[in-house]
């Protein structure tokens, strides 16, 4: 983080990798485009769902990185600070999934979409399944990745944030697309 | 308060939770804007291919910038104010360079994929990606730096808040920028 060349060199490869994963997620979305255009809450929930899991990746990585620089991570995966972070993220992720489901239905309803309890149930199922499975995955990658990268004297913020957000991006869109295809 | 049998509701939990609620609300607002973009899908075939990458790019680049600034603030390499600081300028220019290179890459590959997989040729995707990235940059960069400094000065940990803040702000600004980009190019 102390020279343009260093930041560019550390970040570009991972950003390109992240972009390729996101473009793959884009292809998945293109495939369910017709369903998305009919079920309005699905369009509304999309950026929130996509961003939410990416947020968790950024929070976890930046918290672990700062703890590493401050020499507070002792004992790796079993470190107290990491266990505490995991216990924080689980209830927040469940609440978040429920929150965006209800909010997207309400907004869609204002935009003329007929309210239907079955749609609410299906959208909640989609967001909950996507969120919980991805939180576990992103958390694991954040911890192991940060510890590995930090040992190699590379800033985990530069490397792990693009990787975790891309895993979240592709993973969430893959599970989302699959569930939309199955349930709608 | 105890969750999962352990006391977890502390300052960090409250910061993450409240910023996440704001972020999710912003995300849903971005989704509502996205409904407006849907009408342009016929004019810009392949927009859905570009969309996740374009949204994600902002989170990645400005998320990393916010996290780096957070670490630099914690380690006292920079002060939380706009001043001529070499390390701050380095981080700003590196982020600008990365944004331009990655948006060009995204637009070009989205064009190629759209042509190869869906047999639709839309070079407009490349122009839209670059123009929208520049529009978003002008708004998002100052907001990211100002917010990181402000949070740090107020005693909050930017690491807890900047992620949700940047991705939400990025989603809304990106979708509006894409919308403006489409209007400019078409």
CSV table of C-alpha atoms in Angstrom, one decimal:
chain,number,residue,atom,x,y,z
A,1,UNK,CA,0.0,0.0,0.0
A,2,UNK,CA,3.0,2.3,-0.3
A,3,UNK,CA,3.6,2.5,-4.1
A,4,UNK,CA,1.3,2.6,-7.2
A,5,UNK,CA,3.3,-0.3,-8.8
A,6,UNK,CA,2.9,-2.4,-5.7
A,7,UNK,CA,-0.8,-1.9,-5.4
A,8,UNK,CA,-1.4,-2.3,-9.1
A,9,UNK,CA,0.7,-5.5,-9.3
A,10,UNK,CA,-0.9,-7.0,-6.2
A,11,UNK,CA,-4.4,-6.1,-7.2
A,12,UNK,CA,-4.7,-6.4,-11.0
A,13,UNK,CA,-4.4,-10.2,-11.4
A,14,UNK,CA,-7.0,-10.8,-8.7
A,15,UNK,CA,-9.3,-8.1,-10.0
A,16,UNK,CA,-9.2,-9.7,-13.5
A,17,UNK,CA,-9.8,-13.1,-11.9
A,18,UNK,CA,-12.7,-11.6,-10.0
A,19,UNK,CA,-14.1,-10.0,-13.2
A,20,UNK,CA,-14.0,-13.3,-15.0
A,21,UNK,CA,-16.0,-14.9,-12.1
A,22,UNK,CA,-18.5,-12.0,-12.2
A,23,UNK,CA,-18.9,-12.3,-16.0
A,24,UNK,CA,-19.7,-16.0,-15.5
A,25,UNK,CA,-22.3,-14.9,-12.9
A,26,UNK,CA,-23.6,-12.5,-15.6
A,27,UNK,CA,-24.0,-15.4,-18.1
A,28,UNK,CA,-26.1,-17.3,-15.4
A,29,UNK,CA,-28.3,-14.2,-15.0
A,30,UNK,CA,-28.7,-13.9,-18.8
A,31,UNK,CA,-30.0,-17.4,-18.8
A,32,UNK,CA,-32.8,-16.7,-16.3
A,33,UNK,CA,-33.5,-13.2,-17.8
A,34,UNK,CA,-37.0,-14.1,-18.9
A,35,UNK,CA,-38.0,-15.2,-15.3
A,36,UNK,CA,-36.4,-12.1,-13.8
A,37,UNK,CA,-38.4,-9.8,-16.0
A,38,UNK,CA,-41.7,-11.3,-14.9
A,39,UNK,CA,-41.1,-11.7,-11.1
A,40,UNK,CA,-40.2,-8.1,-10.1
A,41,UNK,CA,-39.1,-8.9,-6.5
A,42,UNK,CA,-36.3,-11.0,-8.0
A,43,UNK,CA,-34.9,-8.0,-9.8
A,44,UNK,CA,-35.2,-5.8,-6.7
A,45,UNK,CA,-33.6,-8.3,-4.4
A,46,UNK,CA,-30.7,-9.0,-6.8
A,47,UNK,CA,-28.2,-6.2,-6.0
A,48,UNK,CA,-28.9,-6.4,-2.2
A,49,UNK,CA,-28.3,-10.2,-2.2
A,50,UNK,CA,-25.2,-9.8,-4.4
A,51,UNK,CA,-23.8,-7.0,-2.3
A,52,UNK,CA,-24.7,-8.4,1.1
A,53,UNK,CA,-22.5,-11.5,0.8
A,54,UNK,CA,-19.7,-9.4,-0.7
A,55,UNK,CA,-20.1,-7.1,2.3
A,56,UNK,CA,-19.5,-10.0,4.7
A,57,UNK,CA,-16.4,-10.9,2.7
A,58,UNK,CA,-15.1,-7.3,3.0
A,59,UNK,CA,-15.9,-7.1,6.7
A,60,UNK,CA,-14.3,-10.4,7.6
A,61,UNK,CA,-11.2,-9.9,5.5
A,62,UNK,CA,-10.6,-6.3,6.6
A,63,UNK,CA,-11.2,-7.2,10.3
A,64,UNK,CA,-8.8,-10.2,10.1
A,65,UNK,CA,-6.2,-8.1,8.2
A,66,UNK,CA,-6.2,-5.3,10.8
A,67,UNK,CA,-6.0,-7.9,13.6
A,68,UNK,CA,-3.0,-9.6,11.8
A,69,UNK,CA,-1.2,-6.2,11.4
A,70,UNK,CA,-1.9,-5.5,15.1
A,71,UNK,CA,-0.6,-9.0,16.0
A,72,UNK,CA,-3.9,-10.0,17.6
A,73,UNK,CA,-4.4,-13.2,15.7
A,74,UNK,CA,-2.8,-15.9,17.8
A,75,UNK,CA,-3.6,-19.6,17.2
A,76,UNK,CA,-4.8,-19.2,13.6
A,77,UNK,CA,-8.3,-20.5,12.9
A,78,UNK,CA,-8.9,-21.1,16.6
A,79,UNK,CA,-8.0,-17.6,17.5
A,80,UNK,CA,-10.5,-16.0,19.9
A,81,UNK,CA,-11.0,-13.0,17.6
A,82,UNK,CA,-11.9,-15.2,14.7
A,83,UNK,CA,-14.4,-17.3,16.7
A,84,UNK,CA,-16.0,-14.1,17.9
A,85,UNK,CA,-16.3,-12.7,14.4
A,86,UNK,CA,-18.0,-15.9,13.2
A,87,UNK,CA,-20.6,-15.7,16.1
A,88,UNK,CA,-21.3,-12.1,15.0
A,89,UNK,CA,-21.8,-12.9,11.3
A,90,UNK,CA,-24.3,-15.8,11.6
A,91,UNK,CA,-27.3,-13.9,13.2
A,92,UNK,CA,-26.6,-10.9,11.1
A,93,UNK,CA,-26.7,-12.9,7.9
A,94,UNK,CA,-30.0,-14.6,8.8
A,95,UNK,CA,-31.6,-11.3,9.7
A,96,UNK,CA,-30.3,-9.7,6.5
A,97,UNK,CA,-31.7,-12.5,4.3
A,98,UNK,CA,-35.2,-12.1,5.9
A,99,UNK,CA,-35.0,-8.3,5.7
A,100,UNK,CA,-34.3,-8.1,2.0
A,101,UNK,CA,-37.0,-10.7,1.1
A,102,UNK,CA,-39.7,-8.8,2.9
A,103,UNK,CA,-38.5,-5.4,1.7
A,104,UNK,CA,-38.3,-6.5,-2.0
A,105,UNK,CA,-41.8,-7.9,-1.9
A,106,UNK,CA,-43.2,-4.7,-0.4
A,107,UNK,CA,-41.5,-2.4,-3.0
A,108,UNK,CA,-42.6,-4.7,-5.8
A,109,UNK,CA,-46.1,-4.5,-4.4
A,110,UNK,CA,-45.9,-0.7,-4.6
A,111,UNK,CA,-44.8,-1.0,-8.2
A,112,UNK,CA,-47.9,-3.0,-9.0
A,113,UNK,CA,-46.8,-6.6,-8.5
A,114,UNK,CA,-49.5,-8.7,-6.9
A,115,UNK,CA,-48.6,-9.8,-3.4
A,116,UNK,CA,-48.6,-13.6,-3.0
A,117,UNK,CA,-47.5,-15.5,0.2
A,118,UNK,CA,-46.1,-18.3,-1.9
A,119,UNK,CA,-43.8,-15.8,-3.8
A,120,UNK,CA,-42.7,-14.4,-0.4
A,121,UNK,CA,-42.0,-17.9,0.9
A,122,UNK,CA,-40.0,-18.8,-2.2
A,123,UNK,CA,-38.0,-15.6,-2.2
A,124,UNK,CA,-37.2,-16.0,1.5
A,125,UNK,CA,-36.1,-19.6,0.8
A,126,UNK,CA,-33.9,-18.4,-2.0
A,127,UNK,CA,-32.2,-15.6,0.0
A,128,UNK,CA,-31.8,-17.7,3.1
A,129,UNK,CA,-30.3,-20.7,1.4
A,130,UNK,CA,-28.0,-18.5,-0.7
A,131,UNK,CA,-26.8,-16.4,2.2
A,132,UNK,CA,-26.1,-19.1,4.8
A,133,UNK,CA,-24.2,-21.4,2.4
A,134,UNK,CA,-22.1,-18.5,1.0
A,135,UNK,CA,-21.3,-17.1,4.5
A,136,UNK,CA,-19.8,-20.4,5.5
A,137,UNK,CA,-17.7,-20.5,2.3
A,138,UNK,CA,-16.6,-16.9,2.3
A,139,UNK,CA,-15.7,-17.1,6.0
A,140,UNK,CA,-13.5,-20.1,5.4
A,141,UNK,CA,-11.8,-18.5,2.4
A,142,UNK,CA,-11.3,-15.2,4.3
A,143,UNK,CA,-9.5,-16.8,7.2
A,144,UNK,CA,-7.3,-19.3,5.5
A,145,UNK,CA,-6.6,-16.9,2.6
A,146,UNK,CA,-5.6,-14.0,5.0
A,147,UNK,CA,-3.3,-16.2,7.1
A,148,UNK,CA,-1.7,-17.6,4.0
A,149,UNK,CA,-1.3,-14.3,2.1
A,150,UNK,CA,0.0,-12.4,5.2
A,151,UNK,CA,2.7,-15.0,5.8
A,152,UNK,CA,3.9,-14.3,2.2
A,153,UNK,CA,4.2,-10.6,3.1
A,154,UNK,CA,1.3,-9.5,0.8
A,155,UNK,CA,-1.4,-7.2,2.0
A,156,UNK,CA,-4.5,-9.4,2.5
A,157,UNK,CA,-6.8,-6.4,1.9
A,158,UNK,CA,-5.6,-6.2,-1.7
A,159,UNK,CA,-5.9,-9.9,-2.5
A,160,UNK,CA,-8.6,-11.4,-0.4
A,161,UNK,CA,-11.3,-8.7,-0.8
A,162,UNK,CA,-11.5,-9.2,-4.6
A,163,UNK,CA,-11.4,-13.0,-4.1
A,164,UNK,CA,-14.0,-13.2,-1.4
A,165,UNK,CA,-16.4,-10.7,-3.1
A,166,UNK,CA,-16.0,-12.6,-6.4
A,167,UNK,CA,-16.7,-16.0,-4.7
A,168,UNK,CA,-19.7,-14.4,-3.1
A,169,UNK,CA,-20.7,-12.9,-6.4
A,170,UNK,CA,-20.4,-16.0,-8.5
A,171,UNK,CA,-21.6,-18.3,-5.7
A,172,UNK,CA,-24.6,-16.2,-4.9
A,173,UNK,CA,-25.7,-15.8,-8.5
A,174,UNK,CA,-25.1,-19.5,-9.2
A,175,UNK,CA,-27.3,-20.6,-6.2
A,176,UNK,CA,-29.8,-17.8,-6.9
A,177,UNK,CA,-30.1,-18.8,-10.6
A,178,UNK,CA,-30.5,-22.5,-9.8
A,179,UNK,CA,-33.2,-21.9,-7.2
A,180,UNK,CA,-35.0,-19.4,-9.4
A,181,UNK,CA,-35.0,-22.0,-12.2
A,182,UNK,CA,-36.3,-24.7,-9.9
A,183,UNK,CA,-38.8,-22.7,-7.9
A,184,UNK,CA,-40.3,-20.4,-10.6
B,1,UNK,CA,-26.6,-10.1,25.1
B,2,UNK,CA,-26.0,-13.8,24.2
B,3,UNK,CA,-26.4,-15.3,20.8
B,4,UNK,CA,-25.4,-19.0,20.1
B,5,UNK,CA,-24.7,-19.3,23.8
B,6,UNK,CA,-22.0,-16.6,23.7
B,7,UNK,CA,-22.0,-12.9,24.4
B,8,UNK,CA,-21.6,-11.2,21.0
B,9,UNK,CA,-23.5,-8.0,21.0
B,10,UNK,CA,-20.7,-5.5,21.5
B,11,UNK,CA,-19.6,-2.4,19.7
B,12,UNK,CA,-18.4,-4.3,16.6
B,13,UNK,CA,-21.7,-6.2,16.3
B,14,UNK,CA,-23.8,-3.0,16.6
B,15,UNK,CA,-21.6,-1.3,13.9
B,16,UNK,CA,-21.8,-4.3,11.5
B,17,UNK,CA,-25.5,-4.8,12.1
B,18,UNK,CA,-26.6,-1.1,11.7
B,19,UNK,CA,-24.3,-0.6,8.7
B,20,UNK,CA,-25.7,-3.8,7.2
B,21,UNK,CA,-29.3,-2.7,7.6
B,22,UNK,CA,-28.5,0.6,5.8
B,23,UNK,CA,-26.6,-1.3,3.2
B,24,UNK,CA,-29.4,-3.7,2.5
B,25,UNK,CA,-31.9,-0.9,2.3
B,26,UNK,CA,-29.6,0.8,-0.2
B,27,UNK,CA,-29.2,-2.5,-2.1
B,28,UNK,CA,-33.0,-2.8,-2.4
B,29,UNK,CA,-33.2,0.8,-3.6
B,30,UNK,CA,-30.5,-0.1,-6.2
B,31,UNK,CA,-32.7,-3.0,-7.2
B,32,UNK,CA,-35.6,-0.6,-7.7
B,33,UNK,CA,-33.4,1.5,-10.0
B,34,UNK,CA,-32.5,-1.7,-11.7
B,35,UNK,CA,-36.1,-2.1,-12.7
B,36,UNK,CA,-35.7,1.1,-14.7
B,37,UNK,CA,-32.7,-0.4,-16.5
B,38,UNK,CA,-34.7,-3.4,-17.5
B,39,UNK,CA,-36.5,-1.4,-20.0
B,40,UNK,CA,-33.2,-0.8,-21.8
B,41,UNK,CA,-32.4,-4.5,-22.2
B,42,UNK,CA,-33.7,-4.6,-25.8
B,43,UNK,CA,-31.4,-1.6,-26.7
B,44,UNK,CA,-28.4,-3.1,-24.9
B,45,UNK,CA,-28.5,-6.9,-25.3
B,46,UNK,CA,-26.0,-8.5,-22.9
B,47,UNK,CA,-26.4,-5.9,-20.1
B,48,UNK,CA,-27.1,-8.7,-17.6
B,49,UNK,CA,-23.7,-10.2,-18.5
B,50,UNK,CA,-21.9,-6.9,-17.7
B,51,UNK,CA,-24.0,-6.1,-14.6
B,52,UNK,CA,-22.6,-8.3,-11.8
B,53,UNK,CA,-19.0,-7.6,-12.8
B,54,UNK,CA,-19.6,-3.9,-13.0
B,55,UNK,CA,-21.3,-3.8,-9.6
B,56,UNK,CA,-18.6,-6.0,-8.1
B,57,UNK,CA,-15.7,-4.0,-9.5
B,58,UNK,CA,-16.7,-1.0,-7.5
B,59,UNK,CA,-16.9,-3.0,-4.3
B,60,UNK,CA,-13.6,-4.6,-5.0
B,61,UNK,CA,-11.6,-1.5,-5.9
B,62,UNK,CA,-13.2,1.0,-3.5
B,63,UNK,CA,-13.6,-1.7,-0.8
B,64,UNK,CA,-9.8,-2.4,-1.0
B,65,UNK,CA,-9.1,1.4,-1.0
B,66,UNK,CA,-11.3,1.8,2.1
B,67,UNK,CA,-9.7,-1.2,3.8
B,68,UNK,CA,-6.2,0.1,3.0
B,69,UNK,CA,-7.0,3.6,4.3
B,70,UNK,CA,-8.5,1.9,7.4
B,71,UNK,CA,-5.2,0.0,8.0
B,72,UNK,CA,-3.1,3.1,7.2
B,73,UNK,CA,-5.2,5.1,9.7
B,74,UNK,CA,-4.9,2.4,12.4
B,75,UNK,CA,-1.1,2.2,11.9
B,76,UNK,CA,-0.8,6.0,11.9
B,77,UNK,CA,0.7,6.3,8.4
B,78,UNK,CA,-1.9,8.8,7.4
B,79,UNK,CA,-4.1,11.3,9.2
B,80,UNK,CA,-7.9,11.4,8.8
B,81,UNK,CA,-7.9,14.6,6.7
B,82,UNK,CA,-7.4,15.7,3.1
B,83,UNK,CA,-3.8,16.9,2.9
B,84,UNK,CA,-0.8,16.4,0.6
B,85,UNK,CA,0.3,13.0,1.7
B,86,UNK,CA,2.3,10.9,-0.6
B,87,UNK,CA,0.9,7.6,0.7
B,88,UNK,CA,-2.7,8.8,0.3
B,89,UNK,CA,-2.1,10.1,-3.3
B,90,UNK,CA,-0.5,6.7,-4.2
B,91,UNK,CA,-3.6,4.9,-3.0
B,92,UNK,CA,-5.9,7.2,-4.9
B,93,UNK,CA,-4.0,7.0,-8.2
B,94,UNK,CA,-3.6,3.3,-8.0
B,95,UNK,CA,-7.4,2.9,-7.5
B,96,UNK,CA,-8.1,5.2,-10.5
B,97,UNK,CA,-5.8,3.2,-12.7
B,98,UNK,CA,-7.2,-0.1,-11.6
B,99,UNK,CA,-10.8,1.1,-12.2
B,100,UNK,CA,-10.1,2.2,-15.8
B,101,UNK,CA,-8.2,-1.0,-16.7
B,102,UNK,CA,-10.7,-3.4,-15.2
B,103,UNK,CA,-13.8,-1.6,-16.7
B,104,UNK,CA,-12.2,-1.8,-20.1
B,105,UNK,CA,-11.6,-5.5,-19.6
B,106,UNK,CA,-15.1,-6.1,-18.4
B,107,UNK,CA,-16.7,-4.3,-21.3
B,108,UNK,CA,-14.6,-6.1,-23.8
B,109,UNK,CA,-15.1,-9.6,-22.4
B,110,UNK,CA,-18.8,-9.0,-21.9
B,111,UNK,CA,-19.0,-8.1,-25.6
B,112,UNK,CA,-17.0,-11.2,-26.6
B,113,UNK,CA,-19.1,-13.6,-24.4
B,114,UNK,CA,-22.3,-12.0,-25.7
B,115,UNK,CA,-21.2,-12.6,-29.3
B,116,UNK,CA,-19.9,-16.2,-28.7
B,117,UNK,CA,-22.6,-17.6,-26.4
B,118,UNK,CA,-25.7,-15.7,-27.4
B,119,UNK,CA,-24.8,-14.7,-30.9
B,120,UNK,CA,-25.5,-11.1,-30.2
B,121,UNK,CA,-23.1,-8.4,-31.2
B,122,UNK,CA,-23.2,-5.3,-29.0
B,123,UNK,CA,-19.9,-3.3,-29.0
B,124,UNK,CA,-21.9,-0.7,-27.1
B,125,UNK,CA,-21.2,-2.7,-24.0
B,126,UNK,CA,-17.5,-1.6,-24.1
B,127,UNK,CA,-18.4,2.1,-24.4
B,128,UNK,CA,-21.0,1.9,-21.7
B,129,UNK,CA,-18.6,0.1,-19.3
B,130,UNK,CA,-15.9,2.8,-19.7
B,131,UNK,CA,-18.3,5.9,-19.6
B,132,UNK,CA,-20.2,4.5,-16.6
B,133,UNK,CA,-16.9,3.7,-14.8
B,134,UNK,CA,-15.7,7.3,-15.2
B,135,UNK,CA,-19.0,8.8,-14.1
B,136,UNK,CA,-19.0,6.5,-11.0
B,137,UNK,CA,-15.4,7.3,-10.2
B,138,UNK,CA,-16.0,11.0,-10.0
B,139,UNK,CA,-18.7,10.5,-7.4
B,140,UNK,CA,-17.4,7.4,-5.5
B,141,UNK,CA,-13.8,8.2,-4.9
B,142,UNK,CA,-14.3,11.4,-2.9
B,143,UNK,CA,-17.1,9.8,-1.0
B,144,UNK,CA,-15.0,6.7,-0.1
B,145,UNK,CA,-12.1,8.8,1.3
B,146,UNK,CA,-14.3,11.3,3.1
B,147,UNK,CA,-16.4,8.6,4.7
B,148,UNK,CA,-13.4,6.6,5.9
B,149,UNK,CA,-11.8,9.7,7.5
B,150,UNK,CA,-15.1,10.8,9.0
B,151,UNK,CA,-15.8,7.4,10.6
B,152,UNK,CA,-12.3,7.1,11.9
B,153,UNK,CA,-12.5,10.7,13.4
B,154,UNK,CA,-15.8,9.8,15.1
B,155,UNK,CA,-14.3,6.8,16.8
B,156,UNK,CA,-15.8,4.1,14.6
B,157,UNK,CA,-13.8,1.3,13.0
B,158,UNK,CA,-13.8,1.9,9.2
B,159,UNK,CA,-13.2,-1.9,8.8
B,160,UNK,CA,-16.7,-2.6,10.1
B,161,UNK,CA,-18.6,0.0,8.2
B,162,UNK,CA,-16.8,0.8,5.0
B,163,UNK,CA,-17.5,-2.6,3.3
B,164,UNK,CA,-21.3,-2.3,3.5
B,165,UNK,CA,-21.2,1.4,2.9
B,166,UNK,CA,-19.0,1.1,-0.3
B,167,UNK,CA,-20.9,-1.8,-1.8
B,168,UNK,CA,-24.2,-0.1,-1.3
B,169,UNK,CA,-23.1,3.3,-2.5
B,170,UNK,CA,-21.3,1.5,-5.3
B,171,UNK,CA,-24.4,-0.4,-6.3
B,172,UNK,CA,-26.6,2.7,-6.4
B,173,UNK,CA,-24.0,4.9,-8.1
B,174,UNK,CA,-23.1,2.1,-10.6
B,175,UNK,CA,-26.7,1.5,-11.7
B,176,UNK,CA,-27.3,5.2,-12.1
B,177,UNK,CA,-24.0,5.5,-13.9
B,178,UNK,CA,-24.9,2.6,-16.2
B,179,UNK,CA,-28.2,4.3,-16.9
B,180,UNK,CA,-26.5,7.6,-17.7
B,181,UNK,CA,-23.8,5.7,-19.7
B,182,UNK,CA,-26.6,4.0,-21.8
B,183,UNK,CA,-28.3,7.4,-22.4
B,184,UNK,CA,-25.0,8.9,-23.5
B,185,UNK,CA,-24.0,6.1,-25.8
B,186,UNK,CA,-27.4,5.4,-27.5
